[in-house]
PDB file of C-alpha atoms in Angstrom:
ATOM      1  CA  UNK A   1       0.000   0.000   0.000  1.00  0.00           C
ATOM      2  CA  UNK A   2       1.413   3.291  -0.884  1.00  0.00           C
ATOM      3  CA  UNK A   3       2.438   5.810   1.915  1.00  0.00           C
ATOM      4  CA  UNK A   4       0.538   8.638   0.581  1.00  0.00           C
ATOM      5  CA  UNK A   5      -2.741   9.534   2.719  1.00  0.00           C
ATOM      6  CA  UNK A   6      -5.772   7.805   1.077  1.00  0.00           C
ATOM      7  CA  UNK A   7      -8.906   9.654  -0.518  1.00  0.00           C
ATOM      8  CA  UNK A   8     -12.459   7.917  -0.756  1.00  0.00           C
ATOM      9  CA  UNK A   9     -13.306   8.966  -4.993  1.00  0.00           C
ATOM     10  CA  UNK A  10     -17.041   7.652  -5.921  1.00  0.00           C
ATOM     11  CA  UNK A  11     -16.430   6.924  -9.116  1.00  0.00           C
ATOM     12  CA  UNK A  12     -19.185   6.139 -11.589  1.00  0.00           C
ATOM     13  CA  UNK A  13     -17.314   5.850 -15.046  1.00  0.00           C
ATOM     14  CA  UNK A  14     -18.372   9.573 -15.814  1.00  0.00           C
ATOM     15  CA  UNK A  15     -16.385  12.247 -16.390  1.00  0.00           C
ATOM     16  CA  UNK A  16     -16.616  13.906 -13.742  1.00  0.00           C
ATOM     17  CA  UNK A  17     -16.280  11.117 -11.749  1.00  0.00           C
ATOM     18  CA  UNK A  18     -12.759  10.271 -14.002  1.00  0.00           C
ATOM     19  CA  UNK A  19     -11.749  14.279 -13.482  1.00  0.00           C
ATOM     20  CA  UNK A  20     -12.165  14.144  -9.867  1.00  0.00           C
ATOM     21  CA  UNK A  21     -10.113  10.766  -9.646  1.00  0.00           C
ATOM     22  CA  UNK A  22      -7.657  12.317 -11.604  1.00  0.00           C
ATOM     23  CA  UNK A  23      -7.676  15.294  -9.238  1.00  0.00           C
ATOM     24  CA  UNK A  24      -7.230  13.603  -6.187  1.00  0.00           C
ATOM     25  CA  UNK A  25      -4.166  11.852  -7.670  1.00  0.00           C
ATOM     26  CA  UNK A  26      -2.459  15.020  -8.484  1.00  0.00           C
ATOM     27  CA  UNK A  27      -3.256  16.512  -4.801  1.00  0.00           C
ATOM     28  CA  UNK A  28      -1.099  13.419  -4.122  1.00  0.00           C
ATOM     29  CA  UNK A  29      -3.540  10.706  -2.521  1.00  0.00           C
ATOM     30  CA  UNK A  30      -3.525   7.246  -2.861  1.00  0.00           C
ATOM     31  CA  UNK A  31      -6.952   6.767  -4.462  1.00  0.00           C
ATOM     32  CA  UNK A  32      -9.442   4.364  -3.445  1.00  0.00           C
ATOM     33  CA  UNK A  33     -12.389   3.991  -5.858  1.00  0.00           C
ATOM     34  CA  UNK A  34     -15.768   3.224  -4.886  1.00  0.00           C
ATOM     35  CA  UNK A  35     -18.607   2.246  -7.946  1.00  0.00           C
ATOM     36  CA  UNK A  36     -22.224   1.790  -6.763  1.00  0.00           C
ATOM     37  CA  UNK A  37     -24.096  -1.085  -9.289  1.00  0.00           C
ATOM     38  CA  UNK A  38     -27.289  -0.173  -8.977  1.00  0.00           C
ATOM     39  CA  UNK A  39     -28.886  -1.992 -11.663  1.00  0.00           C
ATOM     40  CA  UNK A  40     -29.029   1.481 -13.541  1.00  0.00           C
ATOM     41  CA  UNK A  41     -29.880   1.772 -17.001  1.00  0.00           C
ATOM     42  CA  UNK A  42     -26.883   3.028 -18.122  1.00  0.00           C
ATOM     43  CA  UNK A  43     -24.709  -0.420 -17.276  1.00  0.00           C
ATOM     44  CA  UNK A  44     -22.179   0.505 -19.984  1.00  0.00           C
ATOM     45  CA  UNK A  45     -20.249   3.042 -17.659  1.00  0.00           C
ATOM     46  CA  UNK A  46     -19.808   0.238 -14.665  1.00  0.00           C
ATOM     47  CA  UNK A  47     -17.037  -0.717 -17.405  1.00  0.00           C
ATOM     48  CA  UNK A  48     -15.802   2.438 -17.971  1.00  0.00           C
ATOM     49  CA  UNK A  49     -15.262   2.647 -14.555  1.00  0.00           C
ATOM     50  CA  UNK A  50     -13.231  -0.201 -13.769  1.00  0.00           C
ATOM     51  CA  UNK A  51     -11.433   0.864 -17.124  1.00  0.00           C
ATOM     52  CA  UNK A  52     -10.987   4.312 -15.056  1.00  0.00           C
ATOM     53  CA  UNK A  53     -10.104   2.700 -11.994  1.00  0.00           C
ATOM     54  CA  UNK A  54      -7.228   0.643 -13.364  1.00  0.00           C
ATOM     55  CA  UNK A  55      -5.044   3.201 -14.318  1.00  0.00           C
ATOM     56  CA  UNK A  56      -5.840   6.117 -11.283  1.00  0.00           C
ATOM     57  CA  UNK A  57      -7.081   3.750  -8.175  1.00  0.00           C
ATOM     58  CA  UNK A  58      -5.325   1.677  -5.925  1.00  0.00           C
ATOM     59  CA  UNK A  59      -7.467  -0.233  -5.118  1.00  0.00           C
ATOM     60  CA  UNK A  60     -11.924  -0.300  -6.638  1.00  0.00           C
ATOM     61  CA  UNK A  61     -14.894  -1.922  -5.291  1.00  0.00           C
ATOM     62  CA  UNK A  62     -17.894  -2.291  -7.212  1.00  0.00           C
ATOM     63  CA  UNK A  63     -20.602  -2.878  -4.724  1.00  0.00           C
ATOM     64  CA  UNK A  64     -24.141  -4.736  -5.545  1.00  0.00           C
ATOM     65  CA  UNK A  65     -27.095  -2.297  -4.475  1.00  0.00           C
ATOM     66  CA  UNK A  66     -30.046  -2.245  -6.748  1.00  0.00           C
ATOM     67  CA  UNK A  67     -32.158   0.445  -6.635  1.00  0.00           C
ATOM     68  CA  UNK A  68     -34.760  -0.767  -8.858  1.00  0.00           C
ATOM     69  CA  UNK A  69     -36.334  -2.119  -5.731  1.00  0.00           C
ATOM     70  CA  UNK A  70     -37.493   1.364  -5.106  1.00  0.00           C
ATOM     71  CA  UNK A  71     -37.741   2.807  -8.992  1.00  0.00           C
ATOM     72  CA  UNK A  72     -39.192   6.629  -9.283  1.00  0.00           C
ATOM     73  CA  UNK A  73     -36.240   7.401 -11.597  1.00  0.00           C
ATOM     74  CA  UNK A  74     -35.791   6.569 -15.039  1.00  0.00           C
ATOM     75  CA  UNK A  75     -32.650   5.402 -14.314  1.00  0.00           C
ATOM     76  CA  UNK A  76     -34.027   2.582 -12.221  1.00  0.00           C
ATOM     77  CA  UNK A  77     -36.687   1.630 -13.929  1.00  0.00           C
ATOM     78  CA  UNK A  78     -38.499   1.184 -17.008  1.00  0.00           C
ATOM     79  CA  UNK A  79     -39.593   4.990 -17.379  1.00  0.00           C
ATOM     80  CA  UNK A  80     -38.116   7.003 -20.224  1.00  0.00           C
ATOM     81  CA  UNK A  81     -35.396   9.188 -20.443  1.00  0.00           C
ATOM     82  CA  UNK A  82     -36.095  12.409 -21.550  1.00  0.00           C
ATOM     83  CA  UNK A  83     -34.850  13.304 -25.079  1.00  0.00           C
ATOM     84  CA  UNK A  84     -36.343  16.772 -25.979  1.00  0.00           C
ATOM     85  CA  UNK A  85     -33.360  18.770 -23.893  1.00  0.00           C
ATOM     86  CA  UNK A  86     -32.950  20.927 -20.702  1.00  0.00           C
ATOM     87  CA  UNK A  87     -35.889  21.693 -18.809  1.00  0.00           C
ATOM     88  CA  UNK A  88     -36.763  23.302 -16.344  1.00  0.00           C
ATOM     89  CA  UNK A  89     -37.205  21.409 -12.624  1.00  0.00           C
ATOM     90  CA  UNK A  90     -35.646  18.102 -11.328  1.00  0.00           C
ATOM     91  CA  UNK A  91     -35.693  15.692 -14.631  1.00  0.00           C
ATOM     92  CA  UNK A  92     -37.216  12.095 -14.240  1.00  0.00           C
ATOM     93  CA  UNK A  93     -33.528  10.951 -14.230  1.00  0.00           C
ATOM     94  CA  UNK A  94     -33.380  12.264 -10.524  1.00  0.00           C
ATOM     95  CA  UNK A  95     -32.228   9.071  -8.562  1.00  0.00           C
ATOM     96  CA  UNK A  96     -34.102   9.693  -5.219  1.00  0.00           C
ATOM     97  CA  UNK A  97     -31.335  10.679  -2.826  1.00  0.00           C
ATOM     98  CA  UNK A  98     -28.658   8.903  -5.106  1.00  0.00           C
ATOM     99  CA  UNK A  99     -25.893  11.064  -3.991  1.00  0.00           C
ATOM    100  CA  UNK A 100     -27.000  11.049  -0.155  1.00  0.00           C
ATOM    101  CA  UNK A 101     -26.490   6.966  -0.501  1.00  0.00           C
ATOM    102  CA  UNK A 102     -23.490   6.787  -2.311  1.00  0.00           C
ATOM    103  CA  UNK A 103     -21.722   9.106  -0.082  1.00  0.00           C
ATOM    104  CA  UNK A 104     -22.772   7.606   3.290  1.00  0.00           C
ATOM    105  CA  UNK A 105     -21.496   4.510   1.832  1.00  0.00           C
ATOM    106  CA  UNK A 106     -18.250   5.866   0.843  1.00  0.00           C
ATOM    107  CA  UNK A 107     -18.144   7.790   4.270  1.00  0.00           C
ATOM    108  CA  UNK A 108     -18.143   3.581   5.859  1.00  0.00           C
ATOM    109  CA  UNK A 109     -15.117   2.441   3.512  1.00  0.00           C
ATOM    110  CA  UNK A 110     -13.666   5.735   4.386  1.00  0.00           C
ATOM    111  CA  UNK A 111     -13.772   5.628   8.017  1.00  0.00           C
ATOM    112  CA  UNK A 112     -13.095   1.498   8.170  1.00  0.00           C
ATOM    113  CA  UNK A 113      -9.784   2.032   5.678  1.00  0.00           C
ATOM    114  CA  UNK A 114      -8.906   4.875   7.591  1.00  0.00           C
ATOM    115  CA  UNK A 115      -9.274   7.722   4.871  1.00  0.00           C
ATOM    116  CA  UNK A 116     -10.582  10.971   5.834  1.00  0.00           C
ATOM    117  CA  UNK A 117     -10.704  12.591   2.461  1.00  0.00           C
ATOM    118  CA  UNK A 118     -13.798  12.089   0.683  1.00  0.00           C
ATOM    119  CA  UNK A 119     -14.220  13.113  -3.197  1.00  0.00           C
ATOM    120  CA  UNK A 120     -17.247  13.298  -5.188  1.00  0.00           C
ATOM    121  CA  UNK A 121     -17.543  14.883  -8.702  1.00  0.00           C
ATOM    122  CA  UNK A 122     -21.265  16.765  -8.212  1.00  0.00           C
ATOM    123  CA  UNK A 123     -21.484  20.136 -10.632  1.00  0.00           C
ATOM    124  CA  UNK A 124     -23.616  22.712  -9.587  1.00  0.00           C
ATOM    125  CA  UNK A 125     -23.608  24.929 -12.931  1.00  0.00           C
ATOM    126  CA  UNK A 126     -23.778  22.887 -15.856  1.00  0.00           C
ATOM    127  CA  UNK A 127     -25.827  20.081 -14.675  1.00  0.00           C
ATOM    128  CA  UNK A 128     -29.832  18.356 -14.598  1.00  0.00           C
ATOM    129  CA  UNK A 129     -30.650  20.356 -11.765  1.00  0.00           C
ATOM    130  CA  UNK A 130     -30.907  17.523  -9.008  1.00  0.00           C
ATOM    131  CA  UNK A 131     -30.909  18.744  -5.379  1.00  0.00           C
ATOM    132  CA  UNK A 132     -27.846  16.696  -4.576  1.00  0.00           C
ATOM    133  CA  UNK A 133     -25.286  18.230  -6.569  1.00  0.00           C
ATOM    134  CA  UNK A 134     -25.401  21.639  -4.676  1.00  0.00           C
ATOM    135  CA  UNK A 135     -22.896  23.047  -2.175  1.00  0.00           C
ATOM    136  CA  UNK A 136     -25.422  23.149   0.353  1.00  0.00           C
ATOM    137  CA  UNK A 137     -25.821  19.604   0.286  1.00  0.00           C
ATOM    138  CA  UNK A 138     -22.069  18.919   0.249  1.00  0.00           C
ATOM    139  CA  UNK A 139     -21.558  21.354   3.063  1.00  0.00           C
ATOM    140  CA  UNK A 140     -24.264  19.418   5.004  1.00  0.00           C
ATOM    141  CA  UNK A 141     -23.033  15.919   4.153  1.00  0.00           C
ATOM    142  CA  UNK A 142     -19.530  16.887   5.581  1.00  0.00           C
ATOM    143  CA  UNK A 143     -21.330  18.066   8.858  1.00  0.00           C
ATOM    144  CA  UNK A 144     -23.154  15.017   8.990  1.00  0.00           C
ATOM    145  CA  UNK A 145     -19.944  13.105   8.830  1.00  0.00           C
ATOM    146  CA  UNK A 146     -17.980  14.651  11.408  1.00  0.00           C
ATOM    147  CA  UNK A 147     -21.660  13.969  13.995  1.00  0.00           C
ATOM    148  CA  UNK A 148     -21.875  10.300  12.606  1.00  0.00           C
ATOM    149  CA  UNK A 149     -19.073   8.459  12.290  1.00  0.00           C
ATOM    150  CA  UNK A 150     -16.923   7.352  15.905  1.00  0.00           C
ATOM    151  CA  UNK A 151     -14.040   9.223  13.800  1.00  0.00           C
ATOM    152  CA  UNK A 152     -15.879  12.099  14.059  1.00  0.00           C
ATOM    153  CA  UNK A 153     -16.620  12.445  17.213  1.00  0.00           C
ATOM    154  CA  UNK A 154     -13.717  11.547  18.629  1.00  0.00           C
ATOM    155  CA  UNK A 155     -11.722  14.697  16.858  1.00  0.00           C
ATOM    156  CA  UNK A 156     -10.317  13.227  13.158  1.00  0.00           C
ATOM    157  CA  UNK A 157     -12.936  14.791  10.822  1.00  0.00           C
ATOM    158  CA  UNK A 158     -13.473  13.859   7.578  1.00  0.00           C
ATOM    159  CA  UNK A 159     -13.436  16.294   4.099  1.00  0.00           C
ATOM    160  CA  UNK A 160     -15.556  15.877   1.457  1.00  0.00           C
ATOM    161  CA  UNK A 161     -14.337  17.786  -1.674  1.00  0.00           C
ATOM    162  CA  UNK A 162     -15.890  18.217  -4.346  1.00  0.00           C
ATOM    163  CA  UNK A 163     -13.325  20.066  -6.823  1.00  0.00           C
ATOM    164  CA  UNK A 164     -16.002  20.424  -9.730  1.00  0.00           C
ATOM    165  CA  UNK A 165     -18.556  22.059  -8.039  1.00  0.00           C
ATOM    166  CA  UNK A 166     -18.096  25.420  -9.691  1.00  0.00           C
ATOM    167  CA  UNK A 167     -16.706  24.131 -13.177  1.00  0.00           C
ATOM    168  CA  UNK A 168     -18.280  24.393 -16.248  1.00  0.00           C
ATOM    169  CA  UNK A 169     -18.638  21.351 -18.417  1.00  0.00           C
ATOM    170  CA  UNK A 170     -15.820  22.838 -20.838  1.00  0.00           C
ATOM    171  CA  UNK A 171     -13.913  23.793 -17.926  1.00  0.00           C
ATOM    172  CA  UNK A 172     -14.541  20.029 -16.431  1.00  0.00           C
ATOM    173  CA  UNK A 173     -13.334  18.667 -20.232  1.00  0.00           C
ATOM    174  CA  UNK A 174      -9.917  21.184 -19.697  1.00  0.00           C
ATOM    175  CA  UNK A 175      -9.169  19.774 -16.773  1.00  0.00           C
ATOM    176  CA  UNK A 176      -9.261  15.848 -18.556  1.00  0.00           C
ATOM    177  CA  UNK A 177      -7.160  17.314 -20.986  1.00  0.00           C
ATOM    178  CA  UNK A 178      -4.391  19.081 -18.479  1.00  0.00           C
ATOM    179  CA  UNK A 179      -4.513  16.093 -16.560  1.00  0.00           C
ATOM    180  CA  UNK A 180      -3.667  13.498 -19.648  1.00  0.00           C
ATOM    181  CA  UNK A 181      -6.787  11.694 -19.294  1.00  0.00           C
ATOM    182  CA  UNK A 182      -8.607   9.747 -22.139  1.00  0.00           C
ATOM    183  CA  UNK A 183     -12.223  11.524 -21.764  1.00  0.00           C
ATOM    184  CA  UNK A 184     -12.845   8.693 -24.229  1.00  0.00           C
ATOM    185  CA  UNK A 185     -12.789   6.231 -21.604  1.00  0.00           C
ATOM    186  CA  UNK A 186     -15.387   7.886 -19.641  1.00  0.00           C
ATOM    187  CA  UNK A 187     -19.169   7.579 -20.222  1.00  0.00           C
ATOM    188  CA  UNK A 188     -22.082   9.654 -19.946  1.00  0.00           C
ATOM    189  CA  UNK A 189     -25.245   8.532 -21.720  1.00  0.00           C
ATOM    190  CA  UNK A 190     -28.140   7.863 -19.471  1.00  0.00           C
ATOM    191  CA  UNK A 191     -29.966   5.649 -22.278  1.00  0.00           C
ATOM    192  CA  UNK A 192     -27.287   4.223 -24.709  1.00  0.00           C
ATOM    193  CA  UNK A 193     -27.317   1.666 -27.190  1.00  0.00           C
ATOM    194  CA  UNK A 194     -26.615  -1.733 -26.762  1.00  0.00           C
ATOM    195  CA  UNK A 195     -23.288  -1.850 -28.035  1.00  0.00           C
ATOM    196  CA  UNK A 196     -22.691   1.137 -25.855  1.00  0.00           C
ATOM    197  CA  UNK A 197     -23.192   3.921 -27.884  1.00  0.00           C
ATOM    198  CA  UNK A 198     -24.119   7.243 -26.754  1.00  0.00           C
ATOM    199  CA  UNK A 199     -27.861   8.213 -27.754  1.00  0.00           C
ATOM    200  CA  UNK A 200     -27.054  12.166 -27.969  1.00  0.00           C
ATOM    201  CA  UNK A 201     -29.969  13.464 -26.869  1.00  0.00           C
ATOM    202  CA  UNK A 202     -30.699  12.617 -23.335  1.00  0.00           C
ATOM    203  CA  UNK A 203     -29.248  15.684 -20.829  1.00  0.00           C
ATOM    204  CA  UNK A 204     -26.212  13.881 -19.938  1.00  0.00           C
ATOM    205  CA  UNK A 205     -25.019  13.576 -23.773  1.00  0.00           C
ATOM    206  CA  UNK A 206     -26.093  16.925 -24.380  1.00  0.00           C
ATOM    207  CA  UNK A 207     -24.253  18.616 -21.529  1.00  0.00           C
ATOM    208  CA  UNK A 208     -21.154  16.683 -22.755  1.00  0.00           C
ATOM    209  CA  UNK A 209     -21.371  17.557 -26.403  1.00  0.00           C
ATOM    210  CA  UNK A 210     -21.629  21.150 -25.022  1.00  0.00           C
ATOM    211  CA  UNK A 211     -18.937  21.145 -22.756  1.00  0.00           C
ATOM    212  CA  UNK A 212     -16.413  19.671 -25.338  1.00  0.00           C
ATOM    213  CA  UNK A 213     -17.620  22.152 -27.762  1.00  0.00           C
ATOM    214  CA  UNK A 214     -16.948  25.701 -25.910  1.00  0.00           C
ATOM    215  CA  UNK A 215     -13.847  24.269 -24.572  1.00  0.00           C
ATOM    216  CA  UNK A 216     -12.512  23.699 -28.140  1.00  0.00           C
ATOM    217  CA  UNK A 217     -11.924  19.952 -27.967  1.00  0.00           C
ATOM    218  CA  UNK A 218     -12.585  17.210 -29.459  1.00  0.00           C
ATOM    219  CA  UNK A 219     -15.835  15.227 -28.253  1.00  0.00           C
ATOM    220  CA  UNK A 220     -14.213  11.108 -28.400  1.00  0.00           C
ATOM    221  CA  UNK A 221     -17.963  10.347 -27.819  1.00  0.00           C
ATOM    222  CA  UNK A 222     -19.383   8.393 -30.531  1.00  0.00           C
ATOM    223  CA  UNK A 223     -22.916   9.600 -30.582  1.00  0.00           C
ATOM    224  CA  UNK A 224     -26.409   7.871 -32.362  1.00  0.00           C
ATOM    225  CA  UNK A 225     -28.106  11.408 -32.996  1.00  0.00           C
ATOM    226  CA  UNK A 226     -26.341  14.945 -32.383  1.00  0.00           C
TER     227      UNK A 226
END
């Protein structure tokens, strides 16, 4: 195991997720990776994560937790996703509390493997407009940490960071760039093909497309529809 301090990275194949990886790396932590399978739609990017994972984590857990149990997402169940672009309100691809989940379950591995650095790659300008992607609710998540966890309490606090949460998708594709990562790699698409390929129409492709375009790169997404 490496001797540089450890950082908890949700990583979901995305990315952001891949950006924030990469980000934690350069801050100089040993990165453990942490993928949710939650029988989502978009399966596809449970690859690109382990993909991801291989060359930035030390060490990745994909761990079982299907949310189609519960449904009321698109995402999780057989409702569709949204084609027609950006609206206004929280879009039916909302995962009810997704990021609430994820990061209390990343706050356990944390606090068990001794990590107290917590990253998660939420966006709070170019993004669907879901509650948990605000820096409210990452402010309050770290509070809740520190008052929940024996760590906590007994005086070695946890950080969550969340280095994106002001970028703009272009900026967010810069930073791949800077950092030498394959964007290609990542995925995005909330509804994609069966052989994997990106639908371009849902928010998530449409966001990316964007982002790629006003930064002046390249989009390595290979897209159905544009």
């Amino acid at each position: 195991m490496s001797d540089r301090p450890q950082a908890l990275v949700l990583l979901s194949g995305g990315l952001d997720s891949m950006v924030c990886a990469g980000l934690a790396r350069e801050a100089g932590f040993s990165v453990l990776a942490l993928t949710i399978d939650y029988n989502q739609r978009h399966r596809v990017e449970l690859e690109a994560a382990r993909t991801i994972a291989a060359m930035l984590a030390d060490r990745h857990i994909v761990l079982p937790l299907d949310l189609t149990a519960f449904g009321g997402s698109a995402l999780t169940s057989d409702l569709a996703v949204p084609k027609e672009g950006l609206g206004d309100g929280i879009p039916i691809t909302y995962v009810p509390a997704r990021n609430t989940v994820f990061l209390s379950l990343a706050l356990a591995w944390a606090e068990a493997a001794g990590a107290r650095d917590l990253f998660v790659g939420v966006n709070a300008l170019d993004y669907s407009g879901y509650p948990d992607c605000r820096p409210e609710f990452i402010a309050a998540f770290e509070e809740l940490a520190n008052k929940a966890t024996k760590a906590g309490v007994e005086g070695d606090r946890f950080t969550v960071h969340a280095p994106l949460l002001h970028m703009t998708k272009a900026d967010i594709a810069r930073e791949a760039a800077r950092l030498g990562l394959d964007a290609g790699l990542s995925h995005s698409c909330y509804d994609p093909a069966p052989d994997g390929s990106a639908c371009g129409l849902c928010d998530a492709c449409r966001l990316r497309a964007k982002g790629f375009e006003d930064a002046g790169l390249t989009d390595p997404t290979g897209y159905l529809s544009s």
